mmCIF file of C-alpha atoms in Angstrom:
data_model
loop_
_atom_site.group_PDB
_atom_site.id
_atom_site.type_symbol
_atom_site.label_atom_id
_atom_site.label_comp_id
_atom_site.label_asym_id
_atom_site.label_seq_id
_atom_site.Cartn_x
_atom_site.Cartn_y
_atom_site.Cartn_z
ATOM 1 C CA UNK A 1306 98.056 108.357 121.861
ATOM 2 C CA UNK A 1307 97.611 108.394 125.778
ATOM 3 C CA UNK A 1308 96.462 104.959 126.786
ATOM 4 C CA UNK A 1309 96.198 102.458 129.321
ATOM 5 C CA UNK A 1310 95.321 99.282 127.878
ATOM 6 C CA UNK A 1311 97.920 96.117 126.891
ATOM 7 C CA UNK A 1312 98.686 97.833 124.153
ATOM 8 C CA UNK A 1313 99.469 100.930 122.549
ATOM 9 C CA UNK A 1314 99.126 102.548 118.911
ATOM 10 C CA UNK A 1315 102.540 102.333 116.969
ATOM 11 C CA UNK A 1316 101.425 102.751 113.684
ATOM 12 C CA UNK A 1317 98.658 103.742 111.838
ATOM 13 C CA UNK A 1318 98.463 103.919 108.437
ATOM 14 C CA UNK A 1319 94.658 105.481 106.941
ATOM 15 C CA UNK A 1320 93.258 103.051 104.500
ATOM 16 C CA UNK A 1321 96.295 100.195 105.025
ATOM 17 C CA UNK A 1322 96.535 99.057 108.594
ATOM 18 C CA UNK A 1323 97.026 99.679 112.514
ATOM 19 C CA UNK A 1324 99.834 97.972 114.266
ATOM 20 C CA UNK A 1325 99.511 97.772 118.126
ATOM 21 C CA UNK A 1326 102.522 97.016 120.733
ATOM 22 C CA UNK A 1327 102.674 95.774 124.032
ATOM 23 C CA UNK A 1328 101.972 98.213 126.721
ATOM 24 C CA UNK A 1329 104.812 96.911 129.242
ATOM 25 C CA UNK A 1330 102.920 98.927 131.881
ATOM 26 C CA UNK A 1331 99.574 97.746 131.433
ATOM 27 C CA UNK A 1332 98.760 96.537 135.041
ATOM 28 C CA UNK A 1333 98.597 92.966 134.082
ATOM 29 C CA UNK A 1334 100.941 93.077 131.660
ATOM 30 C CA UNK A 1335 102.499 89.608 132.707
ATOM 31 C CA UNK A 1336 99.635 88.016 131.278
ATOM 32 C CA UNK A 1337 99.854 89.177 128.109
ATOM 33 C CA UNK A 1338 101.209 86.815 124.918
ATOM 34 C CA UNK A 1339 101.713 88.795 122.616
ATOM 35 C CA UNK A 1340 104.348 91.390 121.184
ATOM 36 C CA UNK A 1341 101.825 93.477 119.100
ATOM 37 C CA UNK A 1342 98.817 93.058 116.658
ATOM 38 C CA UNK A 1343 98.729 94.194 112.999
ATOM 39 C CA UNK A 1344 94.837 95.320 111.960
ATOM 40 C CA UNK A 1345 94.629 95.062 108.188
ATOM 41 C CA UNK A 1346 91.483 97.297 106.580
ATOM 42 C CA UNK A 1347 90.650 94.964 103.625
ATOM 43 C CA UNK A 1348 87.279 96.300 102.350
ATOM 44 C CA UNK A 1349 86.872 93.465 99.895
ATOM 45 C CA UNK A 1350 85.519 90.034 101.330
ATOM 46 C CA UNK A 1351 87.402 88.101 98.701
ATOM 47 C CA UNK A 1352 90.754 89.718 99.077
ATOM 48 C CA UNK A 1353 90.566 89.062 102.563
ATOM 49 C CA UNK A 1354 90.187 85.368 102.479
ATOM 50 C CA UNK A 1355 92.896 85.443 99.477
ATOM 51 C CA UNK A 1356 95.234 86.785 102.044
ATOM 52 C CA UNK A 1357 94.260 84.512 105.080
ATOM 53 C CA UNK A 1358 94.882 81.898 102.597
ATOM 54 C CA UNK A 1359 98.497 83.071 101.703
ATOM 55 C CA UNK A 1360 99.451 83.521 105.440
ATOM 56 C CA UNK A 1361 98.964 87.398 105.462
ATOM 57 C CA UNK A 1362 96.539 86.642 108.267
ATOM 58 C CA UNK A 1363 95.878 85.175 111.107
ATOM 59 C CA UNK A 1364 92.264 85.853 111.636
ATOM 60 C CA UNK A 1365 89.395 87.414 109.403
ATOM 61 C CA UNK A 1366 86.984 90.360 109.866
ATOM 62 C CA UNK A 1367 84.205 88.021 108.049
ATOM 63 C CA UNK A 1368 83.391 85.387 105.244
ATOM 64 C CA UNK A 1369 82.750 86.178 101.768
ATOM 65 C CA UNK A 1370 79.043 85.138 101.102
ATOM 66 C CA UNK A 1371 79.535 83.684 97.863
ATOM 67 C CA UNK A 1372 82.176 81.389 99.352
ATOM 68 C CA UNK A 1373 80.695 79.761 102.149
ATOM 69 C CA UNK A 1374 79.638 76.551 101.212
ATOM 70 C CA UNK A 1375 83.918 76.403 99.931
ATOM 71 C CA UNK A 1376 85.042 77.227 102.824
ATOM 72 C CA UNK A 1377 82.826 75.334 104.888
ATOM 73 C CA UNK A 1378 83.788 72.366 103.153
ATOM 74 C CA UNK A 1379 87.943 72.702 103.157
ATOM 75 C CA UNK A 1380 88.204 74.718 105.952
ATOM 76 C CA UNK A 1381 85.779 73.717 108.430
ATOM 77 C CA UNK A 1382 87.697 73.338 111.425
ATOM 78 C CA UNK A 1383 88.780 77.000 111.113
ATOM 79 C CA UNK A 1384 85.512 78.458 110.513
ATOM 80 C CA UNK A 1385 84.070 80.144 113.573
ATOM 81 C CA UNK A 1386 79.977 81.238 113.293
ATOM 82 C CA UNK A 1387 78.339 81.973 116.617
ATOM 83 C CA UNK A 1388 75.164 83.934 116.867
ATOM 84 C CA UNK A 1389 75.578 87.802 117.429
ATOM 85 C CA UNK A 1390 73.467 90.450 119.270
ATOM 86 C CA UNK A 1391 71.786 91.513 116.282
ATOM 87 C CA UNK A 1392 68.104 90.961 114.538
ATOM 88 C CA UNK A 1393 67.304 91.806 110.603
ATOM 89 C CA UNK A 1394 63.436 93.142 110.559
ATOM 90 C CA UNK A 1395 60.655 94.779 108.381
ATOM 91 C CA UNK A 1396 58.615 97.333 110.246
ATOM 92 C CA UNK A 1397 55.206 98.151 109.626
ATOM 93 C CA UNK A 1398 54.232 101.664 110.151
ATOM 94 C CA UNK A 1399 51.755 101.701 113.240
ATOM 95 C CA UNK A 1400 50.713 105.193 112.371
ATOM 96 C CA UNK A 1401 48.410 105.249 109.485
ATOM 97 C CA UNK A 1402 47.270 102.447 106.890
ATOM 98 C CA UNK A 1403 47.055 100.174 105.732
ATOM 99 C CA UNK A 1404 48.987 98.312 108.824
ATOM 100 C CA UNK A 1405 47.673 101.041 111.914
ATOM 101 C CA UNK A 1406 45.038 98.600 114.279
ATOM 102 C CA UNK A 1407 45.292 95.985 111.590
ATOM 103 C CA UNK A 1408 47.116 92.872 114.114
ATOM 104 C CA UNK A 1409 44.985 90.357 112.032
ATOM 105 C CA UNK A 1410 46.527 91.392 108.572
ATOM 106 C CA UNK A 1411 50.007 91.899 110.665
ATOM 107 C CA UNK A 1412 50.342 88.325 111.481
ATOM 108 C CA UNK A 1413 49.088 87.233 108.052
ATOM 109 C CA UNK A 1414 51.821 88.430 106.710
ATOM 110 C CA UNK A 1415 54.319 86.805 109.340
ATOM 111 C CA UNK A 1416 52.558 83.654 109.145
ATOM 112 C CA UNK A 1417 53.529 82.909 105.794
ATOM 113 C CA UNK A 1418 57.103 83.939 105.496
ATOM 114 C CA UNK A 1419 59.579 80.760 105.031
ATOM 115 C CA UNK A 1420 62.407 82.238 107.473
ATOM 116 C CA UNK A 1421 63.905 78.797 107.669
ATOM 117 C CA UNK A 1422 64.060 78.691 103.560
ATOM 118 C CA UNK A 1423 65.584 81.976 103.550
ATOM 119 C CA UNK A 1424 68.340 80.783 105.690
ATOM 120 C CA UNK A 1425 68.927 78.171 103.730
ATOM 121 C CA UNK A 1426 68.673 79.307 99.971
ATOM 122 C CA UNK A 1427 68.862 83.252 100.111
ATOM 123 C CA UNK A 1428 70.914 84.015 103.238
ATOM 124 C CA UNK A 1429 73.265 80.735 102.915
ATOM 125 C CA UNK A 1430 76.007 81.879 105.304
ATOM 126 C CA UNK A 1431 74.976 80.651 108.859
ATOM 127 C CA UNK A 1432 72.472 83.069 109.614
ATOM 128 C CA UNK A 1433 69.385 81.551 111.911
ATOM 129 C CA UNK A 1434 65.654 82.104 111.209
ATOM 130 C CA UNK A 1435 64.182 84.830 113.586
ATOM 131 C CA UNK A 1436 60.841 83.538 115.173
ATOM 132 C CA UNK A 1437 61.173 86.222 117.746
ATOM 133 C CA UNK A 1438 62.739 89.194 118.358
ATOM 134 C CA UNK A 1439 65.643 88.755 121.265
ATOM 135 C CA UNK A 1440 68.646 86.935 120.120
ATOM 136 C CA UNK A 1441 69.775 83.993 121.036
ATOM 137 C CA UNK A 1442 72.724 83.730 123.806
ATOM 138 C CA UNK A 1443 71.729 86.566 126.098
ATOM 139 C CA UNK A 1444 72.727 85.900 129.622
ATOM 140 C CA UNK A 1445 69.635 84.947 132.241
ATOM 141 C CA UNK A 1446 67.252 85.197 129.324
ATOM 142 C CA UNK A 1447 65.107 82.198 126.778
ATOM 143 C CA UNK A 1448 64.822 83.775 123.731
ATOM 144 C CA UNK A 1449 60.916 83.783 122.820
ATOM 145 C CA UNK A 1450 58.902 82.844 119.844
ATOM 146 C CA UNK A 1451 55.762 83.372 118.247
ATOM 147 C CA UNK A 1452 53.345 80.928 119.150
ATOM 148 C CA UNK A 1453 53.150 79.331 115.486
ATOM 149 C CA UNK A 1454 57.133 78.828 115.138
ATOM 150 C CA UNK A 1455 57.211 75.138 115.408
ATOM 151 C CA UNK A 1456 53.766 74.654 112.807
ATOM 152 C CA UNK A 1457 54.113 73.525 109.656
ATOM 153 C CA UNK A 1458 53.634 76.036 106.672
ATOM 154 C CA UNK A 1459 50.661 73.762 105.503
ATOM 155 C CA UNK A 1460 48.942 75.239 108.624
ATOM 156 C CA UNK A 1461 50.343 78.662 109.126
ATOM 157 C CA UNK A 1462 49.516 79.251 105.477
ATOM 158 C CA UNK A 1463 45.815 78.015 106.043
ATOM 159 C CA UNK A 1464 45.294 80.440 109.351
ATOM 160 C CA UNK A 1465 46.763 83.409 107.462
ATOM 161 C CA UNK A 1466 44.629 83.131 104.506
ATOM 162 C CA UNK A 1467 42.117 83.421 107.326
ATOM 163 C CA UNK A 1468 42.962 86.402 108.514
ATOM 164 C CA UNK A 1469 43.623 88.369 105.631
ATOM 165 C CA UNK A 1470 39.903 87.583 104.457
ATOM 166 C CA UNK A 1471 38.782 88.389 107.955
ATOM 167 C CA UNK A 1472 40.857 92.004 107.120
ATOM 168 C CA UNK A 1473 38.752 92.597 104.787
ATOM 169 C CA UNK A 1474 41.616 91.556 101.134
ATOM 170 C CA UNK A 1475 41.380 88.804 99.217
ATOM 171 C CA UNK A 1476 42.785 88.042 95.775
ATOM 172 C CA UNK A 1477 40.051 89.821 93.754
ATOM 173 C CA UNK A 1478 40.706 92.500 96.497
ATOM 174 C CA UNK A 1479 44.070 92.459 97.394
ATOM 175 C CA UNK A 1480 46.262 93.935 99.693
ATOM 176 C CA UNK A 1481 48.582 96.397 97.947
ATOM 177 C CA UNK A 1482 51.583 98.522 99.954
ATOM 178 C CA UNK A 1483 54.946 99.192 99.743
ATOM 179 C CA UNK A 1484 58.238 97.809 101.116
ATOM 180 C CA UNK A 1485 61.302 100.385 101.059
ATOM 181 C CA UNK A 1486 64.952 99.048 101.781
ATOM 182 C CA UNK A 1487 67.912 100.852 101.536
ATOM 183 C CA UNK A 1488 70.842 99.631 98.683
ATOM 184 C CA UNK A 1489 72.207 96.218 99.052
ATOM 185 C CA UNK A 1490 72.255 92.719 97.034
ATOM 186 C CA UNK A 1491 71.027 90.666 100.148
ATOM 187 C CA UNK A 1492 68.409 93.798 100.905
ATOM 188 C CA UNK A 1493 67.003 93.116 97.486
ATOM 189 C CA UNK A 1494 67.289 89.290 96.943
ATOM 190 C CA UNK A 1495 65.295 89.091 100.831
ATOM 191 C CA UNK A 1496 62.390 91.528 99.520
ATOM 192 C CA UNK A 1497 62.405 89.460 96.326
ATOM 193 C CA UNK A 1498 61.868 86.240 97.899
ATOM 194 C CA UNK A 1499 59.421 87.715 100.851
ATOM 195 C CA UNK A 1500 56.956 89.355 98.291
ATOM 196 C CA UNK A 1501 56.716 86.029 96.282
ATOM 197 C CA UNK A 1502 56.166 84.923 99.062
ATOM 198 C CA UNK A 1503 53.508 87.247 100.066
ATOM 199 C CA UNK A 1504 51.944 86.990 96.651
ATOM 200 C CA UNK A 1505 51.652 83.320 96.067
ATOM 201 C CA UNK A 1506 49.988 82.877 99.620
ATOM 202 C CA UNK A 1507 47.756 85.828 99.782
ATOM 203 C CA UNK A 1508 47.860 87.414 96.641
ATOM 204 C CA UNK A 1509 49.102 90.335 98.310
ATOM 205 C CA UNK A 1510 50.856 92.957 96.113
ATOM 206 C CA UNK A 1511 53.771 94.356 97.159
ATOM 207 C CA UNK A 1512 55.595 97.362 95.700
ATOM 208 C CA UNK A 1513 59.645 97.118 96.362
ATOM 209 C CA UNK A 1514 61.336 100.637 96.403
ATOM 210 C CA UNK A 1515 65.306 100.728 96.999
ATOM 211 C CA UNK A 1516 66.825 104.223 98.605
ATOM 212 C CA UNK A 1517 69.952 105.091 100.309
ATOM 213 C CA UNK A 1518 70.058 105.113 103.782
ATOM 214 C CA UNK A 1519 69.948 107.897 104.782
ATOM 215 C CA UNK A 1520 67.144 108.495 102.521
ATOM 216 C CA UNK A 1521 65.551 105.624 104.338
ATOM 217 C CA UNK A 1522 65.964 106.833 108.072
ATOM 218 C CA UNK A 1523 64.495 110.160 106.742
ATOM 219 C CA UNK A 1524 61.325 108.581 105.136
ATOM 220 C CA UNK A 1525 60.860 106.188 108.572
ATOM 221 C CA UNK A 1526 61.179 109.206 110.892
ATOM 222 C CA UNK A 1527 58.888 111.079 108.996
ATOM 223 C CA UNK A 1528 55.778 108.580 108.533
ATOM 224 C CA UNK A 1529 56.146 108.494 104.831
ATOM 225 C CA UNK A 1530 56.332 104.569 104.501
ATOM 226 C CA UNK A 1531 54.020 101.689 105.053
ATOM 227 C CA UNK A 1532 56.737 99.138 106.176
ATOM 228 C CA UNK A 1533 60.785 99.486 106.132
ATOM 229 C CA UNK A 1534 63.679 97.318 106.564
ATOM 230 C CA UNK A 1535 65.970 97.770 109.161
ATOM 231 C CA UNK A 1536 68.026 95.920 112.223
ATOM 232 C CA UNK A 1537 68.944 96.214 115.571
ATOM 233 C CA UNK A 1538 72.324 95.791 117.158
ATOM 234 C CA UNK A 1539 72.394 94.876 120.636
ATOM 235 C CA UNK A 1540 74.527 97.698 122.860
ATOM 236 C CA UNK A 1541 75.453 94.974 125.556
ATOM 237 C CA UNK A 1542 74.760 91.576 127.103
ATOM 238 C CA UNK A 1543 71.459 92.236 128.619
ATOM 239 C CA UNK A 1544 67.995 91.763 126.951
ATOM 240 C CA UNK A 1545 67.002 95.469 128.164
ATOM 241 C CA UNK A 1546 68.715 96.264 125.150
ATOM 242 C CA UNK A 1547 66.267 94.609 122.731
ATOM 243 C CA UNK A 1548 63.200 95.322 125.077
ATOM 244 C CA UNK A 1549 63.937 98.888 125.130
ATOM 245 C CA UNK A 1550 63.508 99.903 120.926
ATOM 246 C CA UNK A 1551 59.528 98.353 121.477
ATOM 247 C CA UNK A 1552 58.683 101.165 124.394
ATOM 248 C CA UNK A 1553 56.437 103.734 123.728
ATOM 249 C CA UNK A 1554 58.645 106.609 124.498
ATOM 250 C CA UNK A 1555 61.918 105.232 122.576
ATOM 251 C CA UNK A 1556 63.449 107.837 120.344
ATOM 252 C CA UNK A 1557 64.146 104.871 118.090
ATOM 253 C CA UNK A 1558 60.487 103.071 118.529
ATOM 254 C CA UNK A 1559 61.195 102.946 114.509
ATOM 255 C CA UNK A 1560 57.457 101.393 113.978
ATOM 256 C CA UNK A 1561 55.809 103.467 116.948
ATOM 257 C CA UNK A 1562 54.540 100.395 118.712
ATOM 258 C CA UNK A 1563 52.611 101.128 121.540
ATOM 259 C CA UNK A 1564 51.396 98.823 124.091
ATOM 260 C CA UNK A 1565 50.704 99.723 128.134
ATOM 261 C CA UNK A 1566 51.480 96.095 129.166
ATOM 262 C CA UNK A 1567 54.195 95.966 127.597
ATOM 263 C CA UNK A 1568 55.545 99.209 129.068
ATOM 264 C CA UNK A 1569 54.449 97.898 132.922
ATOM 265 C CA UNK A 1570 56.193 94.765 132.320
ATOM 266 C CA UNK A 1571 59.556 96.704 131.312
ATOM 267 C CA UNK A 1572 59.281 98.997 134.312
ATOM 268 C CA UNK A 1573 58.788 95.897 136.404
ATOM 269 C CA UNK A 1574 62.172 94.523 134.976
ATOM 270 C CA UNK A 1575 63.800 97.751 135.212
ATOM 271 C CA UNK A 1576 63.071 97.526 139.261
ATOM 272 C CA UNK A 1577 63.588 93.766 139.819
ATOM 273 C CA UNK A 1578 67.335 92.963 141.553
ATOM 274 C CA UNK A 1579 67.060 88.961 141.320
ATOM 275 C CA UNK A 1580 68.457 88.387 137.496
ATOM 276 C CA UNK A 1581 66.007 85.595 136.607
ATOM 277 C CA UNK A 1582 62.752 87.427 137.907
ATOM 278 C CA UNK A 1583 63.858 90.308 135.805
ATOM 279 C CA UNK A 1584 64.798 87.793 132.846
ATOM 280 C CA UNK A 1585 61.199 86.423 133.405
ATOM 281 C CA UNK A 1586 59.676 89.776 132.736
ATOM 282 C CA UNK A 1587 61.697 90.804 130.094
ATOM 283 C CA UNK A 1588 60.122 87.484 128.190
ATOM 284 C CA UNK A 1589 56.990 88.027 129.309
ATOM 285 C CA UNK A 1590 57.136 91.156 127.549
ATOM 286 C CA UNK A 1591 58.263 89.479 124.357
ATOM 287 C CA UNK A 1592 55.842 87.563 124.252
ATOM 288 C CA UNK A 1593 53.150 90.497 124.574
ATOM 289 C CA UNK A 1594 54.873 92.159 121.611
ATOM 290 C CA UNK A 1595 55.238 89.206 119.682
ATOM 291 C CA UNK A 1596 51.469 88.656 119.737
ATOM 292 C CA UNK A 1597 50.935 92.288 118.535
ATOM 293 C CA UNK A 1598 52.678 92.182 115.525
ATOM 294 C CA UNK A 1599 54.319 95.307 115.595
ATOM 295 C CA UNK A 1600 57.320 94.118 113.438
ATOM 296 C CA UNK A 1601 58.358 91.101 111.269
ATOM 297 C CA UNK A 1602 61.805 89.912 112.764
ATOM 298 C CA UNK A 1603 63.655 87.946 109.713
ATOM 299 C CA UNK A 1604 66.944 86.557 110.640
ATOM 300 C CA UNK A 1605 69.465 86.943 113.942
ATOM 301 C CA UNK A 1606 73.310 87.734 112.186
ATOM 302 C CA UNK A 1607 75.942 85.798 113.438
ATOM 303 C CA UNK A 1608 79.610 86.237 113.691
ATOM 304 C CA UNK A 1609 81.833 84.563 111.087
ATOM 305 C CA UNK A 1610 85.151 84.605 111.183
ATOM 306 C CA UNK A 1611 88.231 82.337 110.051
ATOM 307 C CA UNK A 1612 90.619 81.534 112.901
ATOM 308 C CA UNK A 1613 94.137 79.845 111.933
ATOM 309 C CA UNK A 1614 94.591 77.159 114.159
ATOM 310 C CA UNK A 1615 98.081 78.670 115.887
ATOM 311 C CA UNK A 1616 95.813 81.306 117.387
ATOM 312 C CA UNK A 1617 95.266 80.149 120.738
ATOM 313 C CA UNK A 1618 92.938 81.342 123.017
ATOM 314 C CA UNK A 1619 89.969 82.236 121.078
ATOM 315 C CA UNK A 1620 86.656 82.430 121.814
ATOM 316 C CA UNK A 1621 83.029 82.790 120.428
ATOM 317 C CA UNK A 1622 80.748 85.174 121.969
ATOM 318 C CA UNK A 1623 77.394 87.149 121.087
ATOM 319 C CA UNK A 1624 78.788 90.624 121.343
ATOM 320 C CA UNK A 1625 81.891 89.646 118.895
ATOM 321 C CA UNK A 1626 84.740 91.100 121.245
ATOM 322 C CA UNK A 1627 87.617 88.882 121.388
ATOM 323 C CA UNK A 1628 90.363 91.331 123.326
ATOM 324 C CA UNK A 1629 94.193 90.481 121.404
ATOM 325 C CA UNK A 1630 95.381 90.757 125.307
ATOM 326 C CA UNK A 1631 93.710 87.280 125.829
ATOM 327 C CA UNK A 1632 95.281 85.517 122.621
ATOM 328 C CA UNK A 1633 98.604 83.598 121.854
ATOM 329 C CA UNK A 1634 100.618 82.245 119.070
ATOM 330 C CA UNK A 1635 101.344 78.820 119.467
ATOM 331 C CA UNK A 1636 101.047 74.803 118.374
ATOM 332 C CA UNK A 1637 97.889 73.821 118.749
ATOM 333 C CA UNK A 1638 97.155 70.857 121.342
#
């Protein structure tokens, strides 16, 4: 393989491992530390931290879920979790009922999900509660929130039975749809937990279908849902990259949101040259999607990863790139 980086494929072994070498003509190559970097493919979560344990590694690809709270207790000063440039969701469909010119119901339903309890008791590896829809840790952007984040439930609760009466359900006449997720434990313990919460609130009724994935893009794309789980994984350091999925002409516009303002206010970014105008705009806009409804952001991901502390030079960023041509083996100081 032709290549011009600090280091160059030696190896590669499909389904075992990659090793890497030192590219001794890499134009800087007098800054790099090491010799060469071995890439393990360890599909299994467990067997990963088994061999980080035993020395096989220097640095994991993840956490295992069900052994956070372990490792966070005996291995704490190795643990790495910084948030990443990525945002779990439900999307209602804007295009027909029972969500289509329905904002009042919309935020109903937001108002009354716990996203700080499912942090805590469903997610339970680090993840943060999403009260907006741009991640945390952009550069020359403040992440924005809807405008009952800091209330307490007591409250939100009260509003949202409002507004679901003012749309017209109530618990002798409740709200009945369907929430389709594609295949996964945490999929189905989230849509659990949501529609209970749903239900003990509003007495809203909530049917849960699981598909494949593919299944799922192909019921989204063509209208054939009334609200979807999915996420969105940030391209690159810039909040364009969130802004962008909410436009009305966005191939991947999965809920079809559509909003003038909102559109004017990205164009207006798009043309601004001083960063924190443009950042000003972009949260501006935000905060005029936010107030639609046109999704239900859940949870930001974060990065989690187990560092051993002879690997020096690491560092914790949102778009979870940490080049080998900037690390070292060494004794801690």
């Amino acid at each position: 393989m032709v290549g011009n980086g600090a280091f160059l494929l030696k190896e590669w072994v499909p389904g075992a491992y990659i090793l890497a070498v030192r590219n001794h003509h890499y134009w800087r190559d007098e800054a790099t530390r090491l010799e060469g970097v071995r890439y393990l493919l360890i599909p299994d979560e467990n067997a990963e931290l088994a061999r980080y344990r035993g020395g096989e590694l220097q640095v994991t690809f993840t956490v295992p879920r069900g052994q956070f709270d372990w490792i966070r207790a005996h291995l704490a000063g190795e643990l790495h979790v910084a948030p990443q440039l990525s945002t779990y969701y439900y999307g209602f469909n804007l295009r027909r009922a029972p969500f289509k010119d329905q904002p009042k119901l919309r935020r109903a339903l937001s108002l009354v999900i716990d996203r700080d309890k499912l942090a805590l008791l469903v997610l339970r590896v680090g993840e943060l509660p999403a009260y907006g829809w741009v991640p945390p840790g952009i550069d020359n952007y403040t992440s924005q929130s809807f405008d009952y984040a800091e209330l307490p439930m007591t409250t939100r609760i009260a509003e949202a039975q409002r507004l679901y009466r003012e749309s017209g359900y109530s618990r002798d006449k409740p709200l009945k749809f369907e929430l389709r997720y594609n295949a996964g434990e945490v999929h189905t313990k989230l849509a659990l937990a949501i529609a209970s919460m749903w239900k003990e609130a509003l007495g809203a009724e909530v049917g849960l279908t699981q598909v494949e994935f593919k299944s799922l893009l192909q019921d989204i794309d063509r209208g054939d849902v009334e609200m979807f789980r999915s996420s969105w994984v940030g391209d690159y350091n810039d909040a364009y990259t969130f802004a962008q999925v909410l436009k009305s002409d966005f191939g991947v516009n999965l809920p079809h949101y559509q909003s003038s303002r909102y559109d004017a206010l990205l164009r207006s970014a798009a043309l601004q040259q001083d960063p924190l105008l443009r950042g000003a705009l972009f949260e501006e806009a935000e905060r005029v999607m936010l107030a639609d409804h046109p999704l239900l952001p859940l949870y930001f991901y974060v990065n989690k990863h187990l560092v051993k502390p002879e690997v020096l030079g690491w560092y914790d960023n949102v778009m979870n790139v940490v080049y080998s041509r900037d690390l070292a083996l060494g004794s801690p100081r």
